[in-house]
């Protein structure tokens, strides 16, 4: 058996502690190896999913491209700020579903040996977790729900007056910020656009060692608070450097991408 498209499994396995470090280093290269779909296919997906009409919106450029979707800078006549629109074109959806079929077939064969092989038992558990996360990422409505629950907006949508000119809203009780999520369907997600750079950017990122250490402590404190004190035990699973921005003008630290969440469900486990 063979996985014909290693990009998404490779990206996810790169963060798994069960995978040896030298393998994780190579697998992490998959993060920057994703080709975008045709822009017309992305436009058609936006129109079909969001009901937007040609002429009411404009795609400016591609912002980011991943195996589970693409993010475009766009404008729409009903919004007075630039938008980041995440879409899952049909060609990309079919491709990832084929990969998941192949993963399930491999998982089935591995399951035959769980009673005699510790490695197989571990691999089956990892495969189950990866498949569950990929299934969740195929529906962008999960992104919206996770954004509400992770950042404290579950009871009511945040007041639009709290939306700043740079496209950010404050995450209550933290020093961090997030984009505003306006609308989600299964294959499209509309967010405010936040202009920024990765924290590791050589020119505009966080370069001072003392500042980096302080930021790492704040991020860890945020995660610890989510797990221990949030009430629901939810925490962001995909909080790698590519999903943390430094806003270009304000210097705010902005947390992106709520497609994956983890949960530690009972008080005893949390403690």
Tab-separated table of N, CA, C and O in Angstrom, residues 68-110:
chain	number	residue	atom	x	y	z
A	68	UNK	N	-5.454	21.579	2.976
A	68	UNK	CA	-6.867	21.535	3.343
A	68	UNK	C	-7.597	22.827	2.999
A	68	UNK	O	-8.705	23.067	3.476
A	69	UNK	N	-6.993	23.666	2.165
A	69	UNK	CA	-7.662	24.891	1.772
A	69	UNK	C	-6.705	25.967	1.315
A	69	UNK	O	-5.478	25.824	1.417
A	70	UNK	N	-7.289	27.042	0.820
A	70	UNK	CA	-6.517	28.190	0.330
A	70	UNK	C	-7.151	29.466	0.864
A	70	UNK	O	-8.376	29.549	0.988
A	71	UNK	N	-6.327	30.446	1.185
A	71	UNK	CA	-6.822	31.709	1.725
A	71	UNK	C	-6.507	32.827	0.734
A	71	UNK	O	-5.349	32.983	0.317
A	72	UNK	N	-7.540	33.583	0.366
A	72	UNK	CA	-7.400	34.667	-0.601
A	72	UNK	C	-7.732	36.012	0.049
A	72	UNK	O	-8.669	36.115	0.848
A	73	UNK	N	-6.961	37.019	-0.314
A	73	UNK	CA	-7.302	38.397	0.037
A	73	UNK	C	-8.400	38.842	-0.920
A	73	UNK	O	-8.274	38.687	-2.140
A	74	UNK	N	-9.494	39.365	-0.372
A	74	UNK	CA	-10.639	39.715	-1.209
A	74	UNK	C	-11.343	40.949	-0.650
A	74	UNK	O	-11.124	41.352	0.498
A	75	UNK	N	-12.192	41.540	-1.482
A	75	UNK	CA	-13.069	42.620	-1.047
A	75	UNK	C	-14.501	42.264	-1.449
A	75	UNK	O	-14.714	41.503	-2.399
A	76	UNK	N	-15.466	42.812	-0.700
A	76	UNK	CA	-16.883	42.607	-1.012
A	76	UNK	C	-17.621	43.891	-0.697
A	76	UNK	O	-17.332	44.573	0.288
A	77	UNK	N	-18.614	44.201	-1.505
A	77	UNK	CA	-19.317	45.480	-1.372
A	77	UNK	C	-20.038	45.616	-0.026
A	77	UNK	O	-20.296	46.727	0.432
A	78	UNK	N	-20.367	44.506	0.641
A	78	UNK	CA	-21.090	44.560	1.907
A	78	UNK	C	-20.162	44.678	3.122
A	78	UNK	O	-20.638	44.779	4.254
A	79	UNK	N	-18.857	44.607	2.899
A	79	UNK	CA	-17.879	44.714	3.997
A	79	UNK	C	-16.974	45.908	3.734
A	79	UNK	O	-16.475	46.093	2.623
A	80	UNK	N	-16.731	46.670	4.788
A	80	UNK	CA	-15.916	47.879	4.599
A	80	UNK	C	-14.456	47.672	4.979
A	80	UNK	O	-13.718	48.622	5.173
A	81	UNK	N	-14.043	46.419	5.108
A	81	UNK	CA	-12.644	46.105	5.403
A	81	UNK	C	-12.172	44.996	4.464
A	81	UNK	O	-12.994	44.255	3.916
A	82	UNK	N	-10.860	44.872	4.258
A	82	UNK	CA	-10.358	43.742	3.456
A	82	UNK	C	-10.683	42.414	4.142
A	82	UNK	O	-10.716	42.326	5.366
A	83	UNK	N	-10.906	41.395	3.325
A	83	UNK	CA	-11.300	40.088	3.841
A	83	UNK	C	-10.247	39.029	3.508
A	83	UNK	O	-9.551	39.121	2.499
A	84	UNK	N	-10.167	38.040	4.371
A	84	UNK	CA	-9.417	36.825	4.075
A	84	UNK	C	-10.453	35.717	3.929
A	84	UNK	O	-11.171	35.416	4.877
A	85	UNK	N	-10.542	35.156	2.741
A	85	UNK	CA	-11.561	34.135	2.456
A	85	UNK	C	-10.857	32.789	2.262
A	85	UNK	O	-10.055	32.626	1.347
A	86	UNK	N	-11.182	31.861	3.137
A	86	UNK	CA	-10.613	30.515	3.064
A	86	UNK	C	-11.578	29.617	2.297
A	86	UNK	O	-12.772	29.587	2.616
A	87	UNK	N	-11.076	28.915	1.297
A	87	UNK	CA	-11.931	28.061	0.484
A	87	UNK	C	-11.306	26.676	0.315
A	87	UNK	O	-10.089	26.524	0.352
A	88	UNK	N	-12.169	25.694	0.140
A	88	UNK	CA	-11.731	24.331	-0.173
A	88	UNK	C	-12.290	23.968	-1.543
A	88	UNK	O	-13.425	23.502	-1.661
A	89	UNK	N	-11.503	24.204	-2.618
A	89	UNK	CA	-11.991	23.867	-3.958
A	89	UNK	C	-12.255	22.369	-4.090
A	89	UNK	O	-11.641	21.547	-3.404
A	90	UNK	N	-13.179	22.017	-4.991
A	90	UNK	CA	-13.573	20.630	-5.149
A	90	UNK	C	-12.418	19.699	-5.478
A	90	UNK	O	-12.354	18.570	-4.980
A	91	UNK	N	-11.476	20.159	-6.328
A	91	UNK	CA	-10.347	19.307	-6.721
A	91	UNK	C	-9.492	18.960	-5.513
A	91	UNK	O	-9.017	17.825	-5.372
A	92	UNK	N	-9.307	19.927	-4.624
A	92	UNK	CA	-8.498	19.690	-3.426
A	92	UNK	C	-9.258	18.790	-2.436
A	92	UNK	O	-8.668	17.934	-1.782
A	93	UNK	N	-10.579	18.978	-2.336
A	93	UNK	CA	-11.390	18.135	-1.454
A	93	UNK	C	-11.351	16.677	-1.912
A	93	UNK	O	-11.187	15.758	-1.098
A	94	UNK	N	-11.485	16.452	-3.216
A	94	UNK	CA	-11.447	15.075	-3.737
A	94	UNK	C	-10.085	14.433	-3.483
A	94	UNK	O	-9.999	13.241	-3.146
A	95	UNK	N	-9.050	15.224	-3.621
A	95	UNK	CA	-7.693	14.709	-3.414
A	95	UNK	C	-7.480	14.275	-1.971
A	95	UNK	O	-6.953	13.196	-1.694
A	96	UNK	N	-7.907	15.109	-1.024
A	96	UNK	CA	-7.693	14.777	0.384
A	96	UNK	C	-8.567	13.603	0.803
A	96	UNK	O	-8.163	12.760	1.620
A	97	UNK	N	-9.774	13.483	0.247
A	97	UNK	CA	-10.632	12.345	0.568
A	97	UNK	C	-10.037	11.032	0.053
A	97	UNK	O	-10.181	9.982	0.688
A	98	UNK	N	-9.358	11.101	-1.104
A	98	UNK	CA	-8.677	9.918	-1.625
A	98	UNK	C	-7.539	9.510	-0.693
A	98	UNK	O	-7.343	8.317	-0.412
A	99	UNK	N	-6.790	10.491	-0.201
A	99	UNK	CA	-5.713	10.210	0.750
A	99	UNK	C	-6.278	9.556	2.010
A	99	UNK	O	-5.707	8.601	2.545
A	100	UNK	N	-7.417	10.053	2.480
A	100	UNK	CA	-8.032	9.487	3.681
A	100	UNK	C	-8.484	8.048	3.455
A	100	UNK	O	-8.389	7.205	4.356
A	101	UNK	N	-8.973	7.745	2.260
A	101	UNK	CA	-9.330	6.359	1.936
A	101	UNK	C	-8.101	5.459	2.036
A	101	UNK	O	-8.157	4.343	2.577
A	102	UNK	N	-6.978	5.925	1.497
A	102	UNK	CA	-5.743	5.146	1.537
A	102	UNK	C	-5.255	4.982	2.977
A	102	UNK	O	-4.767	3.915	3.360
A	103	UNK	N	-5.387	6.040	3.773
A	103	UNK	CA	-4.990	5.960	5.178
A	103	UNK	C	-5.832	4.947	5.944
A	103	UNK	O	-5.326	4.193	6.781
A	104	UNK	N	-7.142	4.914	5.650
A	104	UNK	CA	-8.018	3.943	6.316
A	104	UNK	C	-7.646	2.510	5.944
A	104	UNK	O	-7.717	1.593	6.782
A	105	UNK	N	-7.250	2.311	4.686
A	105	UNK	CA	-6.836	0.975	4.254
A	105	UNK	C	-5.561	0.541	4.988
A	105	UNK	O	-5.451	-0.611	5.429
A	106	UNK	N	-4.605	1.458	5.117
A	106	UNK	CA	-3.370	1.155	5.843
A	106	UNK	C	-3.670	0.900	7.317
A	106	UNK	O	-3.136	-0.024	7.935
A	107	UNK	N	-4.562	1.703	7.874
A	107	UNK	CA	-4.929	1.533	9.290
A	107	UNK	C	-5.561	0.154	9.537
A	107	UNK	O	-5.305	-0.495	10.550
A	108	UNK	N	-6.386	-0.305	8.558
A	108	UNK	CA	-7.029	-1.603	8.685
A	108	UNK	C	-5.993	-2.726	8.757
A	108	UNK	O	-6.077	-3.631	9.592
A	109	UNK	N	-4.982	-2.657	7.902
A	109	UNK	CA	-3.946	-3.698	7.907
A	109	UNK	C	-3.115	-3.628	9.192
A	109	UNK	O	-2.798	-4.651	9.801
A	110	UNK	N	-2.786	-2.422	9.631
A	110	UNK	CA	-2.038	-2.276	10.885
A	110	UNK	C	-2.811	-2.861	12.065
A	110	UNK	O	-2.224	-3.421	12.993
